[in-house]
Coordinates of C-alpha atoms (C1' of nucleotides) in Angstrom, one line a residue:
Chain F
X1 CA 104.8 90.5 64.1
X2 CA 102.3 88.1 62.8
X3 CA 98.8 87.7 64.3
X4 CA 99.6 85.9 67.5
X5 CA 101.5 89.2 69.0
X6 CA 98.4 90.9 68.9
X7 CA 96.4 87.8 70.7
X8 CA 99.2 87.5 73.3
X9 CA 98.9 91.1 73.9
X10 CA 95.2 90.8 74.3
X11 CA 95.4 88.2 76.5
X12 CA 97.8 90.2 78.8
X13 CA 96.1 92.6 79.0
X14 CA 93.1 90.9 80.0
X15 CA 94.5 88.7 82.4
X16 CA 95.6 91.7 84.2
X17 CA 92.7 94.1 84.2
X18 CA 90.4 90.7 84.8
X19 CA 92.4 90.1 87.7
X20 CA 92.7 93.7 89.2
X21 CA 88.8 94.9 88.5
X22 CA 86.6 92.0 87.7
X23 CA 85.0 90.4 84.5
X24 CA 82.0 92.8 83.6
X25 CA 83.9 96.0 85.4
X26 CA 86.4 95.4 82.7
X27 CA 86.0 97.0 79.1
X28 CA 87.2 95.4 76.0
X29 CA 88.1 99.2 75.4
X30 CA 90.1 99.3 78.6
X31 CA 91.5 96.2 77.3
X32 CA 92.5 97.0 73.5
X33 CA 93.5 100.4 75.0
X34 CA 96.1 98.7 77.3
X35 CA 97.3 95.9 74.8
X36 CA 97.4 99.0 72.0
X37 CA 95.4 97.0 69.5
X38 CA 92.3 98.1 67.8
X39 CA 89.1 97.5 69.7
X40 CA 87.8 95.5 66.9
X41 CA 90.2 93.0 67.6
X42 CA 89.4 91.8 70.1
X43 CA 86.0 90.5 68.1
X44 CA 88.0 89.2 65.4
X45 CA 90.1 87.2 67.1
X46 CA 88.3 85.7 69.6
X47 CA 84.5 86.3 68.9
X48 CA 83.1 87.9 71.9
X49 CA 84.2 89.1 75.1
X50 CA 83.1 85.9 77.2
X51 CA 85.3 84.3 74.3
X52 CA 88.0 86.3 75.7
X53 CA 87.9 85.5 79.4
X54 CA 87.2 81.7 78.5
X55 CA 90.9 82.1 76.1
X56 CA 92.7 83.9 79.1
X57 CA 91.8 80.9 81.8
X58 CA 92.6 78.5 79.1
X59 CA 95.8 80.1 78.3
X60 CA 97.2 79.3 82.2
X61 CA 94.8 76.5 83.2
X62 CA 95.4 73.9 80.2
X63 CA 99.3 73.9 81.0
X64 CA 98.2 73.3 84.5
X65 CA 96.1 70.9 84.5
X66 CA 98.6 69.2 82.4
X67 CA 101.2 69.9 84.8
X68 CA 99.0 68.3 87.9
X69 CA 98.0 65.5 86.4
X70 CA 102.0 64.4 86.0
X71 CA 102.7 65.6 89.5
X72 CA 99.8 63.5 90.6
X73 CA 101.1 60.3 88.5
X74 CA 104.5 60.2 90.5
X75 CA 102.6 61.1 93.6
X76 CA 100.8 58.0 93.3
X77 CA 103.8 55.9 91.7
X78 CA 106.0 57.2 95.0
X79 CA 103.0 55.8 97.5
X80 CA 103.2 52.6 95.6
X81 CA 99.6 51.9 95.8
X82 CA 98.9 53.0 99.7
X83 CA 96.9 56.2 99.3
X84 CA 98.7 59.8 99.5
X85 CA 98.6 61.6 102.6
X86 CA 96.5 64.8 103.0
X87 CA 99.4 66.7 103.4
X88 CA 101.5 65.1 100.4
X89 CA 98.2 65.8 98.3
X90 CA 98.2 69.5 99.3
X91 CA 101.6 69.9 98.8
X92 CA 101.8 68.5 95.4
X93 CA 98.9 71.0 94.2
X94 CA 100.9 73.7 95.9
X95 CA 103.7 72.6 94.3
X96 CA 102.4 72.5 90.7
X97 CA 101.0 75.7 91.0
X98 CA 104.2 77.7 92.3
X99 CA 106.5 75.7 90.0
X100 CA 104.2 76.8 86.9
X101 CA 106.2 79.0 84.4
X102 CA 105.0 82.3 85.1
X103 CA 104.9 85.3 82.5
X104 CA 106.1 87.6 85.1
X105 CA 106.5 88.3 89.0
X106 CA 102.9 88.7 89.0
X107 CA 102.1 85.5 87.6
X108 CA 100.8 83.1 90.9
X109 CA 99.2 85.9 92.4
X110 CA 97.1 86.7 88.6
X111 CA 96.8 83.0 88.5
X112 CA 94.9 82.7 92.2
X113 CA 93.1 85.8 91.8
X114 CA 91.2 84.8 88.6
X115 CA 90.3 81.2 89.8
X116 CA 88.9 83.1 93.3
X117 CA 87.2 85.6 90.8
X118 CA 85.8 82.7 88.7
X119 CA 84.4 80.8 91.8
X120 CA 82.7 84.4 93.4
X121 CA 81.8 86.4 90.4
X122 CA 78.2 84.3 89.4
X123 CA 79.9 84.5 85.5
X124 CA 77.1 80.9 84.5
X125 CA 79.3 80.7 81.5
X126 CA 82.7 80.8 83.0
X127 CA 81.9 78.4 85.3
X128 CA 80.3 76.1 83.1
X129 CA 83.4 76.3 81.0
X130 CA 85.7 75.1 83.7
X131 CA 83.6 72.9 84.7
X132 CA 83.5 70.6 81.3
X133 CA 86.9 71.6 80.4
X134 CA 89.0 70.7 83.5
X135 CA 86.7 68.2 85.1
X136 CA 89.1 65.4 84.9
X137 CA 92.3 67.1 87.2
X138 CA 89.6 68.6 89.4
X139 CA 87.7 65.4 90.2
X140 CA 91.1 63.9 90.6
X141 CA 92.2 65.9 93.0
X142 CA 88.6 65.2 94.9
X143 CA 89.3 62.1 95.1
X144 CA 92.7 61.8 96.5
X145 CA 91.2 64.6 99.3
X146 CA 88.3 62.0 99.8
X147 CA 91.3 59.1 100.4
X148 CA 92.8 61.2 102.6
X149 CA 90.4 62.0 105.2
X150 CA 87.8 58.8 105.2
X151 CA 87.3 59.8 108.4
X152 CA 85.4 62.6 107.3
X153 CA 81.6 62.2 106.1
X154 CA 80.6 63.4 102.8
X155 CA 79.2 66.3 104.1
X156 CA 81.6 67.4 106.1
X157 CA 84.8 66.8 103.8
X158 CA 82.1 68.8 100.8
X159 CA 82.7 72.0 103.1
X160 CA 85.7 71.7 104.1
X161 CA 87.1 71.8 100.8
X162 CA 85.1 74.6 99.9
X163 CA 86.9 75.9 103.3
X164 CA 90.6 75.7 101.9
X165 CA 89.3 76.9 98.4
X166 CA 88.5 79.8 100.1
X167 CA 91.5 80.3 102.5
X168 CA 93.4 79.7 99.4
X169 CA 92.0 81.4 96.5
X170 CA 91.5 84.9 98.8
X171 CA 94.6 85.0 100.3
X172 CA 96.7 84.4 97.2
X173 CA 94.5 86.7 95.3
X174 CA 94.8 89.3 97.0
X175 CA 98.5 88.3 98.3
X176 CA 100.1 91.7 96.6
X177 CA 97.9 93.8 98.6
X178 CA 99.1 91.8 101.7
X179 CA 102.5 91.9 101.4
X180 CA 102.1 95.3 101.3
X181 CA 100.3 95.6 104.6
X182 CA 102.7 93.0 105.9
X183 CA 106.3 94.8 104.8
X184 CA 105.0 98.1 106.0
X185 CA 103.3 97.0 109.3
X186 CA 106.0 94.4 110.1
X187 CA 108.9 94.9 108.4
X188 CA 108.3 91.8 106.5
X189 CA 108.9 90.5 103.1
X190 CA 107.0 87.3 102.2
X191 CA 107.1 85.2 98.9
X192 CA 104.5 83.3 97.5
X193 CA 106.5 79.9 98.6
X194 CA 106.3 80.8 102.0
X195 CA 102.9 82.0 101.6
X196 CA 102.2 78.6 100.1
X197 CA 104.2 77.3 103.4
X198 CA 102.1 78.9 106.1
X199 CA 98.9 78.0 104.3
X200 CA 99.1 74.1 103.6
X201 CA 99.5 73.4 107.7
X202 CA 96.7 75.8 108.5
X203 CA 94.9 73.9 106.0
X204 CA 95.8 70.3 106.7
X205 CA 94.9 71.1 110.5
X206 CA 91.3 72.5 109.6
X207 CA 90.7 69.2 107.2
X208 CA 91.5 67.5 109.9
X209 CA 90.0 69.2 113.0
X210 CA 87.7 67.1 115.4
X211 CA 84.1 66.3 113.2
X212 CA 82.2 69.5 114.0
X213 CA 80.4 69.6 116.6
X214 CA 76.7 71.7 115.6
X215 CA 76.4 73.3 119.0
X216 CA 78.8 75.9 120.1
X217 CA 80.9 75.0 123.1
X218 CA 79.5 74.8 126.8
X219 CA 80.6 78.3 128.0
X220 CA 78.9 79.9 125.5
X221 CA 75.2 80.5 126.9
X222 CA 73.4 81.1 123.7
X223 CA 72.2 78.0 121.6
X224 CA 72.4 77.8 118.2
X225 CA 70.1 76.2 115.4
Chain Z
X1 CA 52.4 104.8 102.3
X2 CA 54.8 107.5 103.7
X3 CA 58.4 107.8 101.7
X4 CA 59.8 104.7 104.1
X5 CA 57.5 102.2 102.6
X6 CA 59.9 103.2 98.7
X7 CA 63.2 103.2 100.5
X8 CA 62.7 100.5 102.3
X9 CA 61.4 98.9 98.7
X10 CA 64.0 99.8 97.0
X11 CA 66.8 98.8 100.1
X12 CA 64.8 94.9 100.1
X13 CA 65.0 94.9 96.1
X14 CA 68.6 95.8 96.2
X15 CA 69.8 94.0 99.0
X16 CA 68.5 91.0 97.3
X17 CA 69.5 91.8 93.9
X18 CA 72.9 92.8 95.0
X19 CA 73.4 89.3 96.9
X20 CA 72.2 87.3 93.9
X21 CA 74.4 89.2 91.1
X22 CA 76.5 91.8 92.2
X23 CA 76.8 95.3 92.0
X24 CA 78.3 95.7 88.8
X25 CA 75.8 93.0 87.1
X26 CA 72.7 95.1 88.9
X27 CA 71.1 97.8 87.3
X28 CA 69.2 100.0 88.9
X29 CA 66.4 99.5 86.5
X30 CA 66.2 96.0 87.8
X31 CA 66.1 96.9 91.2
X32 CA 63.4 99.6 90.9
X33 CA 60.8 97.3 89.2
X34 CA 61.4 94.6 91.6
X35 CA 60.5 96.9 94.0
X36 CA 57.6 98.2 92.1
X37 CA 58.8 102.0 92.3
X38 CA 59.8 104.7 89.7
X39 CA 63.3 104.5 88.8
X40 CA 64.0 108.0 89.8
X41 CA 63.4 107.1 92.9
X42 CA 67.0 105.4 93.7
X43 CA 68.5 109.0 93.0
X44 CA 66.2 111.1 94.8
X45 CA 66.0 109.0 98.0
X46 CA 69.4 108.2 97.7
X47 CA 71.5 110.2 95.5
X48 CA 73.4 107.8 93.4
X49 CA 73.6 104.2 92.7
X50 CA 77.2 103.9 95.2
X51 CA 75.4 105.5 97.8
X52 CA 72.2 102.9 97.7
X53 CA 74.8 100.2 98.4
X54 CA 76.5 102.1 100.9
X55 CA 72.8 102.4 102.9
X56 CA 72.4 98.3 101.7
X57 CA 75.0 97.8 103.9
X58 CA 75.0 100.1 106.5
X59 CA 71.2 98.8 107.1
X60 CA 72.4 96.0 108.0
X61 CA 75.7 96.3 109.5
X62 CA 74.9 99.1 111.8
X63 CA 72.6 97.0 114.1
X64 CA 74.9 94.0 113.4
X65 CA 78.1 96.0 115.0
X66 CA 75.9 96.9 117.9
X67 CA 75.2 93.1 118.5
X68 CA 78.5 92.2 118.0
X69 CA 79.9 95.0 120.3
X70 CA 77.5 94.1 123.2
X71 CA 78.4 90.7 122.7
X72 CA 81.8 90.9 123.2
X73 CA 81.2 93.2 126.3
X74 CA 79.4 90.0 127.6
X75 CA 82.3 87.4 126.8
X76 CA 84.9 89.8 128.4
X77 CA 82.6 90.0 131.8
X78 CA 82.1 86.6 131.6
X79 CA 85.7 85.6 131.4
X80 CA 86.5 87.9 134.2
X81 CA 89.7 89.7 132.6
X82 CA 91.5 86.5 131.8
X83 CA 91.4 86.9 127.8
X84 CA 88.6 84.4 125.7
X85 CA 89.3 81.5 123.7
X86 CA 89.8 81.3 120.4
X87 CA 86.9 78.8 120.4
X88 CA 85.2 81.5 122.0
X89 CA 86.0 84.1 120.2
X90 CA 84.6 82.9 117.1
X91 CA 81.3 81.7 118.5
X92 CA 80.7 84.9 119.8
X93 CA 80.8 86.6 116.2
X94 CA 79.3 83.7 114.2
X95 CA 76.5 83.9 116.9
X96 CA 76.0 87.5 116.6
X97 CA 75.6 87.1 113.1
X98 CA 73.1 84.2 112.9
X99 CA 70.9 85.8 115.8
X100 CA 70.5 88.9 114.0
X101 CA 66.5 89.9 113.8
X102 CA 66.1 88.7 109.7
X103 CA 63.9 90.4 107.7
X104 CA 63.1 87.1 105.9
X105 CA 64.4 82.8 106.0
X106 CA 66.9 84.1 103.4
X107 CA 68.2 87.3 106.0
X108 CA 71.4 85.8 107.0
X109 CA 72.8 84.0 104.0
X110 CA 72.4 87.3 101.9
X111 CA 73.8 89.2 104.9
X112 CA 76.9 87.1 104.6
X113 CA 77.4 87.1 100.7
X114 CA 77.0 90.9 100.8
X115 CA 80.0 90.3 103.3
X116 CA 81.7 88.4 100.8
X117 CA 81.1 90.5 97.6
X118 CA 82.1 93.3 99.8
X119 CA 85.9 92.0 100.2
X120 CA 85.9 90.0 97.0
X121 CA 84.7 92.3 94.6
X122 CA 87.1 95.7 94.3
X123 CA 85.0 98.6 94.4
X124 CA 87.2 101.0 96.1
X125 CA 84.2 103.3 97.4
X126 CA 82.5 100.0 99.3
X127 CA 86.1 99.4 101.1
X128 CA 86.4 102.9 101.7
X129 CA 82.8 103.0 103.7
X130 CA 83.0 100.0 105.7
X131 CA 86.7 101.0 106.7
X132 CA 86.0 104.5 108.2
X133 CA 82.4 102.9 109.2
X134 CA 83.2 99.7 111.0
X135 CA 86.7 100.3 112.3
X136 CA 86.3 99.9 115.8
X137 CA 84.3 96.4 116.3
X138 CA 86.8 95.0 113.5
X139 CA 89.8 96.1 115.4
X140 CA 88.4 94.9 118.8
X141 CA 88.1 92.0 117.0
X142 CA 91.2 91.1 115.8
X143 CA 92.6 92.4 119.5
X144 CA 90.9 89.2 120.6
X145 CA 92.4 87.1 118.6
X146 CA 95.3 88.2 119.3
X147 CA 94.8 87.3 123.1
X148 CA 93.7 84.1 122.1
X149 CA 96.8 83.1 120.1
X150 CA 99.6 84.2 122.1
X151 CA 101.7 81.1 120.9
X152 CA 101.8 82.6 117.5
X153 CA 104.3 85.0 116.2
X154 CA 102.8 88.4 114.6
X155 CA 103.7 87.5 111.0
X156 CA 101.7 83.6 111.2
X157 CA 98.9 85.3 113.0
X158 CA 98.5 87.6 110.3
X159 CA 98.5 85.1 107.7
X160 CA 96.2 83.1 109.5
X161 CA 93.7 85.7 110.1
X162 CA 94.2 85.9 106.4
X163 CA 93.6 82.5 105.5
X164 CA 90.1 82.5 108.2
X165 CA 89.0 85.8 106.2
X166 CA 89.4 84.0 102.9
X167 CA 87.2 80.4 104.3
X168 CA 84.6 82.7 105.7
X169 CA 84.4 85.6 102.7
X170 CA 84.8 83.0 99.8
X171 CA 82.3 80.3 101.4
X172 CA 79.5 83.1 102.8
X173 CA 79.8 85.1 99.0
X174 CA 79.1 81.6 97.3
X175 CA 77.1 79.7 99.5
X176 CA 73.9 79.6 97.2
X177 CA 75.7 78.2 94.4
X178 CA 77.6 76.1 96.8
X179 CA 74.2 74.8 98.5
X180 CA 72.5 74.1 94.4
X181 CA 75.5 71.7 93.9
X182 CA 75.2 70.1 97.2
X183 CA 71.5 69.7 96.7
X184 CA 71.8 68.0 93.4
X185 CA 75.0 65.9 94.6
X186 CA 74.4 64.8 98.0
X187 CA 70.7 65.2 98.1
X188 CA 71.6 67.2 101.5
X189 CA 69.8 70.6 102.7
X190 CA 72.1 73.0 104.4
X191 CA 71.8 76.4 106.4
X192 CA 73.7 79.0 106.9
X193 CA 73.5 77.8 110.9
X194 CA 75.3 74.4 109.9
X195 CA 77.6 76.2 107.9
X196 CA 79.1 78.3 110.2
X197 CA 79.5 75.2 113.1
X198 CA 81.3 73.1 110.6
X199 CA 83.4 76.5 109.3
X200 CA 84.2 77.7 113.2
X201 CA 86.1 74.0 114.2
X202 CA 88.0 74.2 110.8
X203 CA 89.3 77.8 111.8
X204 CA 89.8 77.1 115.0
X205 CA 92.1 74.2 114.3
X206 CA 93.9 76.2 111.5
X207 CA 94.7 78.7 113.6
X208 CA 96.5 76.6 116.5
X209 CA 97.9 74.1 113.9
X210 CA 101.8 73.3 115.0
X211 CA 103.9 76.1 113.9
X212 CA 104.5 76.4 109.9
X213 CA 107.8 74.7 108.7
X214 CA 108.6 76.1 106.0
X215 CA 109.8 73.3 104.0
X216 CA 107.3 70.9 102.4
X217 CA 107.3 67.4 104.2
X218 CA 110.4 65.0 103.9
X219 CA 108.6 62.4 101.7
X220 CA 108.5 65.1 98.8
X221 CA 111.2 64.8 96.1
X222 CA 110.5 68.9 95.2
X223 CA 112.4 71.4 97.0
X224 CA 110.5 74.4 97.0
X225 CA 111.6 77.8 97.8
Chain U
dA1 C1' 102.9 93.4 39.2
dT2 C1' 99.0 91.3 40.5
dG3 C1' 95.9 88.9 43.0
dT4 C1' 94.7 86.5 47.5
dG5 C1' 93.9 85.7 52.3
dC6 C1' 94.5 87.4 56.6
dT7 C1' 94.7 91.3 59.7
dT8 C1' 94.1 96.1 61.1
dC9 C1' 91.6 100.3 61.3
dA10 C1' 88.2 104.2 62.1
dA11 C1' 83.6 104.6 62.3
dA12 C1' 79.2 103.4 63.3
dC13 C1' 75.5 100.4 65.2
dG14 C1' 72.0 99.3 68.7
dT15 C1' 71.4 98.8 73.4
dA16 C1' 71.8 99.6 78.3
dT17 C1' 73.4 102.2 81.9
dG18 C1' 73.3 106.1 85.8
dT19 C1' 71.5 110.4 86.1
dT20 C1' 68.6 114.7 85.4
dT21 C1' 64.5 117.2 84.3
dC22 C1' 60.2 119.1 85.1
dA23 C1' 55.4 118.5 85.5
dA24 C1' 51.9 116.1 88.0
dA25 C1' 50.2 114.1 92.4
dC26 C1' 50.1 114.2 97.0
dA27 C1' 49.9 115.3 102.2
dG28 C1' 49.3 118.5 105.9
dA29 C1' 48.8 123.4 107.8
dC30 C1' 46.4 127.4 107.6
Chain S
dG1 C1' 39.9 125.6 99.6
dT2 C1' 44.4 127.1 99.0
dC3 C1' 49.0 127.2 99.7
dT4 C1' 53.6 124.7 100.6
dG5 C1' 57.0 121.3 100.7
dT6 C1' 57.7 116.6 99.6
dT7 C1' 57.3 112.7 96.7
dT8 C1' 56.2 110.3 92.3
dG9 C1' 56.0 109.9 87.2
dA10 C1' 57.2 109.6 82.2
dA11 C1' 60.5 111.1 79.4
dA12 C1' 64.8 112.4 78.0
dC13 C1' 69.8 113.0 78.8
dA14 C1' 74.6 111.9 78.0
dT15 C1' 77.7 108.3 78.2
dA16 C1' 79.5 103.7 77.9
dC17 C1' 79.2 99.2 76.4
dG18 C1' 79.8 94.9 73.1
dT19 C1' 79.5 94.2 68.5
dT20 C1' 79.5 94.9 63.3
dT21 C1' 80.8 97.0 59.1
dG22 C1' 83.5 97.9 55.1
dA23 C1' 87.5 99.9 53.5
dA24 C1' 92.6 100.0 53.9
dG25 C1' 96.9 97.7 54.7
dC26 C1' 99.9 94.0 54.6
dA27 C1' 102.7 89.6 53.4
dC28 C1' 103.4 86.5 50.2
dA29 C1' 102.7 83.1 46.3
dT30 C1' 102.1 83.3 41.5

DNA sequence: ATGTGCTTCAAACGTATGTTTCAAACAGAC
DNA sequence: GTCTGTTTGAAACATACGTTTGAAGCACAT
């Protein structure tokens, strides 16, 4: 019952109401009200409220990070000096990220929400936090997508990541939601592994699609740019 | 200097506003003295700041569904009742989208993070509108692709148009910040235009990649799932 | 038991928000 | 010119926010 219940319960709290409504449409009073600790706590032990949000991506991101950069070690100790595939690469973030510990049942999706939230929501602090915090994994991972695909120019592969961000960070985010559609319209039931599944071939293929063309195709009969 | 000239005012200031910060982050006293009107204004012309963004959007959407409705009238009469390409398919809508009459150079790319906020961000009342608004072009839409995929199986089709959602929505909603770091990076100018033909081949390939296994490829040591 | 350092608490602070009010300004019809 | 309905204007409204304050509570070493 010492201080770090009440910090953990902040954090919960926040992680959850960050992920479901956004950064500034969340109130540290919504937040101290959920976690039933005095609003003035959350000022005490953590400074401010952008204090907060940097604590609660620290809190899953740190571990992480940590746990990619081992996954990448052996990755690169398996290939044995020949470059990674695109696909091993993918499927060793993948990986890392399902096989995280998770608080709860919620955890991956809370996980993929907040990093979506933290690219979209124009936070300037947040992302200048991540930035100088968890350069190293990040630029990492860059790198091994850059060895991957040389056939791809700068340019092109620059997009393309920003691509399977996107594909990845939306649909994982808002995955619960999904599933929902998915069991009620289908009859399905879908876990975040075979999410994970569907999405790294869709993925691989885009990377990997024929350099783009910047005219549409020849049926279409209106030109472009 | 009739009553259009201040809602249309207000609608640019907003529009822009919106695009650049948010809803949440945008007050409404920003957005009446960037349009140079009294702040009362928002709530007689409009009524209330949720209904402003609802006419934000429905400004711009309205003529846009039009466009894209016509458009696909076109493609269907000029495939002559066999179903379109996928190729095809999304052509037709990026093309609707970049031709749209702009009101300014930065028309199109605000037009598309609007579109992006508008998924991303989870105000309710904003899903709510669009839904019962813009119901018909978005389901003739995804009846096309549909058509255009009949190798896939309902449940991958639906993650795909999933993971194409998430590319387009996260990309469009963060394209200027994307664009700053490709500026100062790659010393490269980009436009909306280019954005879309290098985004259309990725989808494109993603959605026809071979079927999903559902087991990560053999060189991996991890079993998932 | 007493004092000490950390933590909690209720209350208040100042500021910013969306919205309302009501008088003044305006345009067009008579 | 006067009346009428619409639009603008400055000011205030109530509410919510993040943050600060200072007293009370607590565990624990002395």
């Amino acid at each position: 019952m010492a201080q770090s219940d009440t910090v953990d319960r902040i954090l919960d709290a926040a992680e959850e109401l960050f992920a479901e409504r956004g950064f500034s449409e969340t109130s540290l009073r919504m937040i101290t009200s959920k976690a039933k600790v005095n609003l003035a706590a959350v000022n005490y032990h953590f400074g401010s409220k952008n204090a907060l949000i940097h604590a609660v991506f620290g809190r899953f991101l740190t571990p992480f990070s940590a746990t990619l950069e081992k996954a990448f070690d052996e990755l690169e100790v398996r290939c044995d000096g020949k470059p990674p595939t695109l696909n091993q690469t993918l499927w060793v973030l993948t990986e890392s990220a399902v096989r995280m510990p998770q608080r709860n049942e919620k955890g991956i999706s809370i996980f993929m929400r907040l990093l979506g939230l933290a690219y979209t929501q124009s936070q300037g602090h947040l992302r200048k936090f991540l930035e100088q915090e968890y350069s190293e994994p990040f630029s990492r991972f860059m790198r091994l997508l850059k060895e991957a695909t040389p056939q791809l120019s700068a340019v092109d592969r620059y997009w393309r990541i920003q691509f399977m961000l996107g594909a990845t960070a939306f649909t994982m985010s808002s995955s619960d939601a999904l599933q929902d559609i998915l069991r009620n319209k289908l009859g399905v039931d879908t876990t975040v592994q075979e999410i994970a599944a569907r999405l790294v071939p869709f993925l691989a293929a885009g990377m990997q699609a024929q350099d783009a063309v910047l005219t549409p195709p020849a049926e279409s009969k209106i030109p472009v740019a």
